[in-house]
XYZ file of C-alpha atoms in Angstrom:
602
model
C -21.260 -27.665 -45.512
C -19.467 -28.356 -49.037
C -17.522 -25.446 -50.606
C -17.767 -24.175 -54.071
C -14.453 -26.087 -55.397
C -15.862 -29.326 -53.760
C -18.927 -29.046 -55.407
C -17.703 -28.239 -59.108
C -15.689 -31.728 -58.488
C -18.831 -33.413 -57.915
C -20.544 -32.208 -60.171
C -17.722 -33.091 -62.665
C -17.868 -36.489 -61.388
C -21.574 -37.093 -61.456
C -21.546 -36.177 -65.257
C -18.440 -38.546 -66.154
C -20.696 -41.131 -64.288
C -23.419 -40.806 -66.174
C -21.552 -40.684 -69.687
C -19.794 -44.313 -68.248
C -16.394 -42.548 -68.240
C -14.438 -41.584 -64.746
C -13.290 -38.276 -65.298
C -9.629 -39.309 -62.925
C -9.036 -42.264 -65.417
C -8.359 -41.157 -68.573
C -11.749 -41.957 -69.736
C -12.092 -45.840 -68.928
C -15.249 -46.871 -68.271
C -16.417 -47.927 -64.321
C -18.203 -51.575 -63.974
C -21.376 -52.018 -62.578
C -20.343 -54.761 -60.525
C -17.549 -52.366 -58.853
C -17.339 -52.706 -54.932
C -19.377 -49.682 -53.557
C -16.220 -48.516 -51.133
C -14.392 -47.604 -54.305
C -16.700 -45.332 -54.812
C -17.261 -43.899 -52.016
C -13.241 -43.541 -51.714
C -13.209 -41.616 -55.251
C -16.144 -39.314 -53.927
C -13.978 -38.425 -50.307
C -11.254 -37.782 -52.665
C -13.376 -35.185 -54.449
C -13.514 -32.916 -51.235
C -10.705 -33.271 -50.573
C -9.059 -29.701 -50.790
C -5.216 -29.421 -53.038
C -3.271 -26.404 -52.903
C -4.049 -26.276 -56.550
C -7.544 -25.255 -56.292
C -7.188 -23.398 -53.379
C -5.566 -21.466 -55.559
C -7.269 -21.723 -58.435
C -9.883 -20.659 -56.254
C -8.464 -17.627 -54.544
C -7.955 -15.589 -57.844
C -11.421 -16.718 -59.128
C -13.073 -15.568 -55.852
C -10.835 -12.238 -56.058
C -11.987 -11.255 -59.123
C -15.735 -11.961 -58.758
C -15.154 -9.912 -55.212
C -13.733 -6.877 -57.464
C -16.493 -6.907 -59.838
C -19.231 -7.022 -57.586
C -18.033 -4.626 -55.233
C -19.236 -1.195 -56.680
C -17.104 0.996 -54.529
C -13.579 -0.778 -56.330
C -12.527 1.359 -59.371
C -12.701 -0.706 -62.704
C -9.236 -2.647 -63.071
C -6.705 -1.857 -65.634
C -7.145 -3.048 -69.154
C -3.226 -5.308 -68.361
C -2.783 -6.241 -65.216
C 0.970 -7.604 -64.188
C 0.898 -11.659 -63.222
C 1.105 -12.317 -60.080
C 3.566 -14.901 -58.948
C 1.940 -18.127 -57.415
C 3.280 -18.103 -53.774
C 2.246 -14.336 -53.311
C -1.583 -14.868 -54.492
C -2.750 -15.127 -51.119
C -0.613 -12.779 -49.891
C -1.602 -10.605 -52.719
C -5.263 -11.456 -51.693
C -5.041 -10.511 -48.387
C -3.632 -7.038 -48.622
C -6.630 -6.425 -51.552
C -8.854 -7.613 -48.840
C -7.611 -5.409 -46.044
C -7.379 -2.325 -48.458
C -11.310 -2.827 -49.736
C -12.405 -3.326 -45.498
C -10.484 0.137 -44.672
C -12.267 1.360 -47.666
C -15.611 0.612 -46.459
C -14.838 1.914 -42.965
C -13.865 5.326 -44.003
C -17.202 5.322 -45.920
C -18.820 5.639 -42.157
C -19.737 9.026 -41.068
C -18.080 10.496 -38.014
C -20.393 11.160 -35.199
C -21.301 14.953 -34.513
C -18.945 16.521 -32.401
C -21.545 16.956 -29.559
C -21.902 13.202 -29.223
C -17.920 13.345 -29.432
C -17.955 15.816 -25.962
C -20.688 14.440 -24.453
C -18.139 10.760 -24.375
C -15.355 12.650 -22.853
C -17.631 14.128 -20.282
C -18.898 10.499 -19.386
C -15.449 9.152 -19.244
C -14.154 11.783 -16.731
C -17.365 12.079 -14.867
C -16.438 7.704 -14.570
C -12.592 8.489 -13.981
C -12.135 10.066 -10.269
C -8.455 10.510 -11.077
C -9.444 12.978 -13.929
C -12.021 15.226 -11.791
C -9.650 18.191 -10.661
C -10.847 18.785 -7.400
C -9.712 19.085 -3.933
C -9.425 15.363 -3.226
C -7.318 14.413 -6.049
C -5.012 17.135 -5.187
C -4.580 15.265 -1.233
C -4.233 11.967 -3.145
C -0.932 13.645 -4.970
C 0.209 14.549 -2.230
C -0.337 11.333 0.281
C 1.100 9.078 -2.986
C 4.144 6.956 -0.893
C 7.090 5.747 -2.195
C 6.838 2.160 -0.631
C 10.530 1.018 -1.330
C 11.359 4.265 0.941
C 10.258 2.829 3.992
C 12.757 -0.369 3.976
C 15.183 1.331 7.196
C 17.640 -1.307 6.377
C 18.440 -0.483 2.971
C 18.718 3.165 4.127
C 20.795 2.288 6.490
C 22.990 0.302 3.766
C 23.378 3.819 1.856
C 24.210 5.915 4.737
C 27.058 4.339 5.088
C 27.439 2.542 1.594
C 27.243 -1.116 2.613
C 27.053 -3.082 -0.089
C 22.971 -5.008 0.391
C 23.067 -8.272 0.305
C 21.223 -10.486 -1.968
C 17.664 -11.426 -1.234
C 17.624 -14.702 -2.881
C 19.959 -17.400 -1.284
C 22.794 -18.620 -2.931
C 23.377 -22.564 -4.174
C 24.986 -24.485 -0.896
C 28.154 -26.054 -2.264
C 27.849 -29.553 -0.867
C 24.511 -29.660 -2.920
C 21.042 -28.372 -4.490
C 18.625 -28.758 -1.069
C 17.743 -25.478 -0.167
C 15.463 -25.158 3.345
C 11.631 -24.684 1.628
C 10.791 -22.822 4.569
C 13.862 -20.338 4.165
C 14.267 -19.736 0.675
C 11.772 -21.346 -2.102
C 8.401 -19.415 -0.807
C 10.267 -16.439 -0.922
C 9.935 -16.103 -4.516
C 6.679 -16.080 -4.799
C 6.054 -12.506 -3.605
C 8.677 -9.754 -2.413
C 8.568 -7.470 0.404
C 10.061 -4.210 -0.052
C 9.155 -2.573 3.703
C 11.604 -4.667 5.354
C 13.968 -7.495 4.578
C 13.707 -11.033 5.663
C 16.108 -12.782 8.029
C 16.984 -16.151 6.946
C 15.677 -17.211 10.350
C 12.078 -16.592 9.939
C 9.553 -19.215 9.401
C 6.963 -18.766 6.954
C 3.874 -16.455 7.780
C 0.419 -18.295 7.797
C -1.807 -18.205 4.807
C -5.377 -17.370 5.732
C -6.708 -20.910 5.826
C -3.438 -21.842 7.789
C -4.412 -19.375 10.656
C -3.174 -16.032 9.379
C -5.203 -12.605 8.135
C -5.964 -10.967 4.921
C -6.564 -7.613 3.217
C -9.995 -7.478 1.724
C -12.346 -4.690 0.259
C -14.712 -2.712 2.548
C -17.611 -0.280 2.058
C -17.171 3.534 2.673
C -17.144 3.835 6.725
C -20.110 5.787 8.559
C -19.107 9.398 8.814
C -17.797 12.555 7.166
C -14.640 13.266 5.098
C -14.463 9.673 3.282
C -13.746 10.836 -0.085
C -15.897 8.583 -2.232
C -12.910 8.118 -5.140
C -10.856 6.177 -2.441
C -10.536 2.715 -2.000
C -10.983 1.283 1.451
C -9.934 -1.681 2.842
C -9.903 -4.022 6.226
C -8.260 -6.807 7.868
C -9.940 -10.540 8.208
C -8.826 -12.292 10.887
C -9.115 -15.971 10.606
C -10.951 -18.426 12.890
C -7.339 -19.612 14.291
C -5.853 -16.261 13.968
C -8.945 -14.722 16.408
C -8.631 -17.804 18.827
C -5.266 -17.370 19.110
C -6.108 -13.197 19.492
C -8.246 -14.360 22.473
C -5.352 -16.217 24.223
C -2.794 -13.404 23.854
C -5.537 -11.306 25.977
C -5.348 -14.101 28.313
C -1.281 -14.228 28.279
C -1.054 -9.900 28.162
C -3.204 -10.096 31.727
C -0.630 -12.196 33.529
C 2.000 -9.058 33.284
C 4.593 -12.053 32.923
C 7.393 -11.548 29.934
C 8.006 -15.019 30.230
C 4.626 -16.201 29.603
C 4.488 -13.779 26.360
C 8.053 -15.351 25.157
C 6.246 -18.849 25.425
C 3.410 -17.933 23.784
C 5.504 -16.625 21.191
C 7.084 -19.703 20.724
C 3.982 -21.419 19.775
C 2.686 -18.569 17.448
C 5.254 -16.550 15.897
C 2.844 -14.336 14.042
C 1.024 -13.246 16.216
C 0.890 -9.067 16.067
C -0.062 -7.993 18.906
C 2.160 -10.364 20.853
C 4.829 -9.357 18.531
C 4.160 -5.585 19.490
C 4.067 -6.232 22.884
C 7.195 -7.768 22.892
C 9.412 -4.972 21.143
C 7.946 -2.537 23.760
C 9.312 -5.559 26.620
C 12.539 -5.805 24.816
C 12.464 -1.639 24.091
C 12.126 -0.815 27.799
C 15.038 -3.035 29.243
C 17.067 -1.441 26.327
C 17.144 -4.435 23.951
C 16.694 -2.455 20.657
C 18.138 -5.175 18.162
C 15.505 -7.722 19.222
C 12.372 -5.007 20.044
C 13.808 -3.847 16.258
C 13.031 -7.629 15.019
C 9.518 -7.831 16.342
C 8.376 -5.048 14.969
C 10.293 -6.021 11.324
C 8.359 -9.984 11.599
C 5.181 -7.950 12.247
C 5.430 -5.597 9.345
C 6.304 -8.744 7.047
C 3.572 -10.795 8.202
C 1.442 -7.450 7.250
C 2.677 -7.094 3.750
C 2.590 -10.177 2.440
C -1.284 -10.774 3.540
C -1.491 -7.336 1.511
C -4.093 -7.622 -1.790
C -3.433 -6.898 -4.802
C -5.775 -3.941 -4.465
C -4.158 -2.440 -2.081
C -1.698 0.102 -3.225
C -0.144 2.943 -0.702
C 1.595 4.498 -3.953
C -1.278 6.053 -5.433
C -2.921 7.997 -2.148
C -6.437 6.386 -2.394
C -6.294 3.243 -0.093
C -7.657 3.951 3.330
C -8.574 2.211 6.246
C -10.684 2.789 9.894
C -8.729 2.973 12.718
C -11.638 2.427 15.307
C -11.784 -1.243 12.976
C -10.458 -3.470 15.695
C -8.906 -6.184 12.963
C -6.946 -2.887 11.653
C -5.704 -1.181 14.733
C -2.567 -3.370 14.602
C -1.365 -2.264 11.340
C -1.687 1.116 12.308
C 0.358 0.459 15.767
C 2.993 -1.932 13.622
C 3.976 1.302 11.481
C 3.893 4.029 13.986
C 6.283 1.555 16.036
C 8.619 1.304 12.858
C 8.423 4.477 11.932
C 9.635 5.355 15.557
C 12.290 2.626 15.421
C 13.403 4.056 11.844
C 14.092 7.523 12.922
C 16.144 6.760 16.515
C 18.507 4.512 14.141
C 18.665 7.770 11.628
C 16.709 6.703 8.496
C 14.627 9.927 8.532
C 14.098 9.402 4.824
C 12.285 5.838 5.656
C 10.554 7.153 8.723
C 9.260 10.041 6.637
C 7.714 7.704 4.375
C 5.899 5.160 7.165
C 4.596 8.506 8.779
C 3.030 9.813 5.564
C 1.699 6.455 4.553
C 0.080 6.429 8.104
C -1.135 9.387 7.682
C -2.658 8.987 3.986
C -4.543 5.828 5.830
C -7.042 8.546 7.346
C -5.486 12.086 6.539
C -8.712 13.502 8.062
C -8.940 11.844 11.332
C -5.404 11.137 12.155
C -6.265 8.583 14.390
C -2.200 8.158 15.475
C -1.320 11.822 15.833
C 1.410 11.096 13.166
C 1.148 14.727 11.927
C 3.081 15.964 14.746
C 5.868 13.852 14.161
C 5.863 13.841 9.920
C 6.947 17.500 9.181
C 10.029 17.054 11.362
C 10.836 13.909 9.592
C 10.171 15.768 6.311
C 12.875 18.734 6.892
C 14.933 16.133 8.547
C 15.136 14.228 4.466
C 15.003 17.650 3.021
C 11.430 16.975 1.916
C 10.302 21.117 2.333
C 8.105 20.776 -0.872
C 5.890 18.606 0.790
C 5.108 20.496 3.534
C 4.793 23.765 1.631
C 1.949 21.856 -0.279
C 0.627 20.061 2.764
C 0.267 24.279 4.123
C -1.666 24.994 0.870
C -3.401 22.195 0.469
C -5.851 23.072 3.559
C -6.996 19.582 4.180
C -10.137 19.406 6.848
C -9.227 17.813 10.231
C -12.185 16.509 12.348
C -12.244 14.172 15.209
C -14.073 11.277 14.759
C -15.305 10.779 17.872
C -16.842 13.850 18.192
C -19.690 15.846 16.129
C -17.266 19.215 15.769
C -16.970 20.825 12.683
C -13.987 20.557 10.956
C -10.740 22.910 10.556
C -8.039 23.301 8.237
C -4.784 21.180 9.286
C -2.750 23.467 8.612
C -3.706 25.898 11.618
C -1.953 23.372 13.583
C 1.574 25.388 15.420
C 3.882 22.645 14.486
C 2.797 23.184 10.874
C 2.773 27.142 10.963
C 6.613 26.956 12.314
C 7.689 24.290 9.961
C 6.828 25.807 6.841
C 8.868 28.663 7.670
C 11.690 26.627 8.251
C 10.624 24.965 5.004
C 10.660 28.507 2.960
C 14.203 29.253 4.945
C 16.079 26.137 3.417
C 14.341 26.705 0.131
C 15.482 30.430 0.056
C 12.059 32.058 -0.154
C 12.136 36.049 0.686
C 8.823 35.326 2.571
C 10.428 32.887 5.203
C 10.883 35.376 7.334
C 7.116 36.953 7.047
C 5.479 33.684 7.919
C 8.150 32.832 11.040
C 6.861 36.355 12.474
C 3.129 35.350 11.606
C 3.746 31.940 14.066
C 5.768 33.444 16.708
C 3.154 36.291 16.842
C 0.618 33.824 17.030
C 2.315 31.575 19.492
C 4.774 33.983 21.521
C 4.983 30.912 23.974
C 7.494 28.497 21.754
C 10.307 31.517 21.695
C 11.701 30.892 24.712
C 11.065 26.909 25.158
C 13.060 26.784 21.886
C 15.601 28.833 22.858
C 16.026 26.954 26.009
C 16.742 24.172 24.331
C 19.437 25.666 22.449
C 22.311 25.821 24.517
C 20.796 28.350 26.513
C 20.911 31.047 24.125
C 18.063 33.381 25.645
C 20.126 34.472 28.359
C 22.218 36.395 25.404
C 22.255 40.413 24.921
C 20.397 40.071 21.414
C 18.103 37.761 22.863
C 17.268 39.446 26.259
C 15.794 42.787 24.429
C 13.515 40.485 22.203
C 11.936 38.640 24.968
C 11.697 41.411 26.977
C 9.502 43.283 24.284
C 5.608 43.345 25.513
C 4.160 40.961 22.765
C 6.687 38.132 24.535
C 7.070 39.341 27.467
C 3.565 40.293 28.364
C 1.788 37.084 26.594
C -0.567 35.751 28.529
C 0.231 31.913 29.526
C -1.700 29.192 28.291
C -3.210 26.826 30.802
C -0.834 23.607 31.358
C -3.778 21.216 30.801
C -4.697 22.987 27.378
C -4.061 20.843 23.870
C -2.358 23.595 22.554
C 0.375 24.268 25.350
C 0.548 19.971 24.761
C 1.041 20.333 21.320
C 3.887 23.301 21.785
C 6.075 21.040 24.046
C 5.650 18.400 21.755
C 6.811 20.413 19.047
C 9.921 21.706 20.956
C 11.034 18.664 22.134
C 11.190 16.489 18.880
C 11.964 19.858 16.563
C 14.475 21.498 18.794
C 17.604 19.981 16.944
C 16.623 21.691 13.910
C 17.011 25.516 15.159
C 20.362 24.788 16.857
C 22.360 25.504 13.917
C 24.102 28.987 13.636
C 22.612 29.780 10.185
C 18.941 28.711 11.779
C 19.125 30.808 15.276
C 20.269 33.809 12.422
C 17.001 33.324 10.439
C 14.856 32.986 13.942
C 16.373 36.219 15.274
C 15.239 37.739 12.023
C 11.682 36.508 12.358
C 11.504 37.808 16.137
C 12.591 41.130 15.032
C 10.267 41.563 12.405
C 7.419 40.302 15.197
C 8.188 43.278 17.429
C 8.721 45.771 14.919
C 5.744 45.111 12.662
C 2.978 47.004 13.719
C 0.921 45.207 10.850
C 1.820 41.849 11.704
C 0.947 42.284 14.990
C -2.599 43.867 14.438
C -3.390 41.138 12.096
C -2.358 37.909 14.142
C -3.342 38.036 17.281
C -2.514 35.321 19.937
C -4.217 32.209 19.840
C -4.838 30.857 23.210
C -6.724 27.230 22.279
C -6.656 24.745 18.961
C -10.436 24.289 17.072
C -12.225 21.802 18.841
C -11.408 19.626 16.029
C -7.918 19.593 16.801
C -7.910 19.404 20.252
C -7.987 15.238 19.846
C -4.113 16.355 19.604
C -4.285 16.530 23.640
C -4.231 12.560 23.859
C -0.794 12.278 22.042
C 1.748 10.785 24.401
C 5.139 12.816 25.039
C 7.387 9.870 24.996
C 5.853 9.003 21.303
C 7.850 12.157 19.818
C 10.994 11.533 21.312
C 14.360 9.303 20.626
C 14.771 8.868 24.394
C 13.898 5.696 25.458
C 12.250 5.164 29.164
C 14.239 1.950 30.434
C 13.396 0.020 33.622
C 15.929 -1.220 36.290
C 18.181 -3.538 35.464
C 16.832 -6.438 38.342
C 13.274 -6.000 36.503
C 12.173 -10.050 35.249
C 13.312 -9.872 31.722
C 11.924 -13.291 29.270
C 14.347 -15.567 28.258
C 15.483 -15.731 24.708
C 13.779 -18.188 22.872
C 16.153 -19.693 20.335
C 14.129 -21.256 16.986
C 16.081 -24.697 16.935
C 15.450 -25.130 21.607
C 13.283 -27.452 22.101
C 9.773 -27.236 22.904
C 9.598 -25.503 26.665
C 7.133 -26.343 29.330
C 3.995 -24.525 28.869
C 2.833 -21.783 31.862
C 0.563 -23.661 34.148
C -1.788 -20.490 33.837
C -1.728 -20.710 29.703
C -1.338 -24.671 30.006
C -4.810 -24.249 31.963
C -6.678 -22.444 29.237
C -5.544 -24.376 26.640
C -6.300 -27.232 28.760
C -10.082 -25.974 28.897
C -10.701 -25.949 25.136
C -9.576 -29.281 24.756
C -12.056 -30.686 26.713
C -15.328 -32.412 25.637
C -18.448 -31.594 27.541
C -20.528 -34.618 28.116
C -23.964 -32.811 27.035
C -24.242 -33.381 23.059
C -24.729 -35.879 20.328
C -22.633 -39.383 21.552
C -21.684 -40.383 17.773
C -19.915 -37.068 17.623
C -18.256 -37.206 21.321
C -17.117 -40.429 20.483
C -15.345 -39.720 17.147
C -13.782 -36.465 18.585
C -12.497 -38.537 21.785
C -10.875 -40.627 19.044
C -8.385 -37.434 18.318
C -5.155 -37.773 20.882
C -5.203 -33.902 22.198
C -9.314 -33.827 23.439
C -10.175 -35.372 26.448
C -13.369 -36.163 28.278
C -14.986 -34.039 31.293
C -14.955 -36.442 34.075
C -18.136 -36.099 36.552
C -17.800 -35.755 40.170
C -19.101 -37.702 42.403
């Protein structure tokens, strides 16, 4: 395509042709007998493009654009010169002025079209939709750099962290890859690496992955969350298969060995912090649980995000019942070393995994956790926010979560260190409710019930005449639960003050009293509390005798041990080549050094 300035230079050279003068010469005439590339040369060099004429150009083109455009107001009669390196400039601004001109000319829509877009944009938006599940999703939003128990641990008692990156060796540049270079391709904040650890897997290298799922079969999956699941690999799920293989020998020593040959494997992993937890080894039952929750992370996706209370996940998934084991485990291993704050964080982001179903019970454990970090907003809000509770194996209806005892007695602890006048109403509301806890909790305060103040309390007739609730009930479960992990929080003097004020106002209210009645059994919904275990809600750890078989520590630089003759045998097993199937292929895979062929008997 030739442009307008290349075509007046033809045309100025076509009619100096044709008068036998060249028009670049000064008039001398061309010979007819002239080589033809000379012309050819002298017509490239007409379109050829000079700054001249592109300027040249510019101001003609600018001009005939301001006449012809009708919406332009007639220029001045004197116009000031404009300098020769701002023309374009000058050009451009003219050109930008006359295209915002023309866009104002466009009508604004009508201002229903105008609220029927922001309709469609929040009815699209599930974050913008005020309703009852955006409120949970506030509330179950998890501060992920929380849950790191080491760094906690650091501030306690202001240890200066040390840095995550290693530092430059002084004999040289080599740094270990496996140590140090892959670790800056994607940070953990849950836990912190030891230098010691090998890499994790990759999927295709035999690990797991996070991947999107479709909304699981059942009620109360909010349909503005995200869910997600774990993939297992083909290695990873082989190697899943042999752990059931090792777990049914009952033999530590086979599960250290088997360890040896696959690091990352989780449920090995969490079977070995419970070995290493029950013959009192905490450091090392500590480090399997930390390798397991880095393995975990870094095979997060992108998509998955804790922080903003919309990623869940099905427990009864059997790929993710390991993640929910890994942080109930850490959670429990963050709160006997005194992180409450982290442990508060791991229970809430296990509990905003399925806030409905609850599959681990955490609920029981996070609102001591939360007035243990001084959290009492949260579980004011978690009180008012009246999130359903159903059990998902069952077709019960659901119930509010915050009927639960632990909850009811909590808050009012809650509303006591937040200095609320109605503390003291809603403490006489539970102990009405549950007249049982009164005594177990003061039983396991330095035996203060056998006290004058407290002996005419219990012996009024709403304590004293309560009728007991059967031992193999949930709620009389859920009671010693709550006594036994939240029975440190009502020893202080300033608490046993504000519980002798609630039992006081429970005996002398006749209103009160009318209007909460004792409950003798939990919803139906709520009674999937019954299957919590005890020892789960309790710092005490159950060790065995000290001359119980205990695996041998298996150092990362030993050499390669001698296999179990019982694993050796299953391994053993898949190795070997049946007989029965194409011969081309048995003979190329009897080519690989670790196969072997089935021999026949005779």
């Amino acid at each position: 395509m030739v442009s307008a300035r290349q075509a007046k230079r033809l045309e100025k050279y076509i009619d100096g042709e044709r008068q036998g003068n060249d028009p670049y010469d000064g008039g001398d005439r061309i010979l007819n007998d002239e080589p033809e590339p000379k012309k050819t040369a002298i017509g490239f060099q007409c379109l050829q493009d000079s700054d001249s004429d592109s300027e040249a150009e510019s101001d003609n083109s600018d001009e005939e654009g301001k006449s012809a455009d009708p919406m332009e107001s007639p220029p001045p009669a004197t116009q000031p010169s404009i300098p020769l390196a701002n023309k374009r400039l000058h050009y451009k601004k003219k050109k930008a002025k006359n295209t915002s001109k023309r866009r104002n000319l466009i009508p604004d829509p009508p201002i229903h079209d105008q609220v029927l877009q922001v309709i469609n944009s929040h009815r699209n938006d599930p974050e913008s939709v005020p309703n009852a599940s955006t409120k949970w999703n506030e509330l179950l939003r998890v501060r992920l750099r929380l849950t790191n128990a080491e760094r906690e641990m650091n501030r306690i008692f202001k240890i200066k962290a040390e840095k995550e990156t290693a530092k430059r060796p002084k004999g040289g540049r080599f740094r270990d890859p496996n140590k140090v270079a892959w670790r800056s391709l994607r940070k953990t904040l849950m836990v912190t690496p030891d230098a010691s650890w090998s890499r994790p897997p990759s999927f295709i290298g035999g690990g797991i992955r996070w991947a999107r799922c479709g909304r699981p079969e059942g009620e109360c999956w909010d349909e503005c969350c995200e869910y997600f699941q774990v993939v297992w690999s083909s290695e990873y799920e082989k190697s899943s298969k042999m752990f059931q293989t090792v777990q049914s020998f009952h033999d530590p020593q086979a599960l250290a060995e088997f360890l040896q040959r696959n690091p990352y494997q989780l449920e090995a992993l969490l079977q070995m912090s419970r070995v290493y937890q029950h013959h009192g080894q905490m450091d090392q039952a500590t480090d399997c649980i930390k390798r397991c929750i880095y393995a975990l992370e870094l095979s997060w996706s992108e998509h998955f995000d804790v922080s903003n209370g919309r990623s869940r996940m099905d427990y009864h998934m059997e790929t993710n019942t390991t993640f929910y084991k890994a942080l109930f485990l850490y959670m429990q291993q963050a709160g006997r070393r005194g992180c409450v704050k982290s442990a508060f964080e791991l229970a809430r982001m296990i509990f905003s995994l399925d806030p409905h179903g609850d599959p681990m019970s955490v609920v029981l454990a996070m609102d001591y956790y939360a007035l243990a970090s001084r959290q009492y907003t949260f579980i004011l809000e978690l009180m008012d926010a009246n999130i359903p509770a159903i059990d998902r194996l069952s077709s019960c209806e659901s119930s509010s979560l915050s009927t639960l005892p632990n909850l009811q007695l909590s808050s009012a602890l809650a509303m006591f260190h937040s200095e609320k006048e109605e503390a003291s109403e809603q403490l006489a509301k539970a102990l009405l409710m549950y007249p049982s806890v009164l005594g177990l909790l003061l039983e396991n305060c330095n035996g203060k019930s056998s006290s004058e103040t407290w002996r005419s309390i219990l012996e009024d007739s709403r304590f004293a005449d309560a009728r007991p609730l059967e031992e193999a009930s949930a709620l009389a479960h859920v009671l010693s639960i709550y006594v036994l992990r939240h029975a440190q929080l009502w020893k202080s003097e300033d608490v046993l003050r504000f519980l002798l004020q609630g039992a006081k106002l429970a005996t002398e209210s006749s209103v009160l009293r009318s209007a909460y009645p004792q409950v003798m059994e939990l919803p139906p919904s709520l009674s999937k509390y019954h299957q919590a275990a005890t020892q789960d809600y309790t710092d005490e750890v159950t060790t065995l005798p000290v001359d119980d078989p205990m695996p041998i520590e298996v150092h990362p630089l030993m050499e390669q041990m001698d296999a179990n003759p019982r694993i050796q045998l299953v391994q053993e097993e898949d190795d070997v080549l049946r007989l029965t199937g194409n011969p081309l292929l048995l003979f190329l895979q009897s080519l690989l050094p670790w196969n072997r062929m089935e021999s026949r008997g005779n």
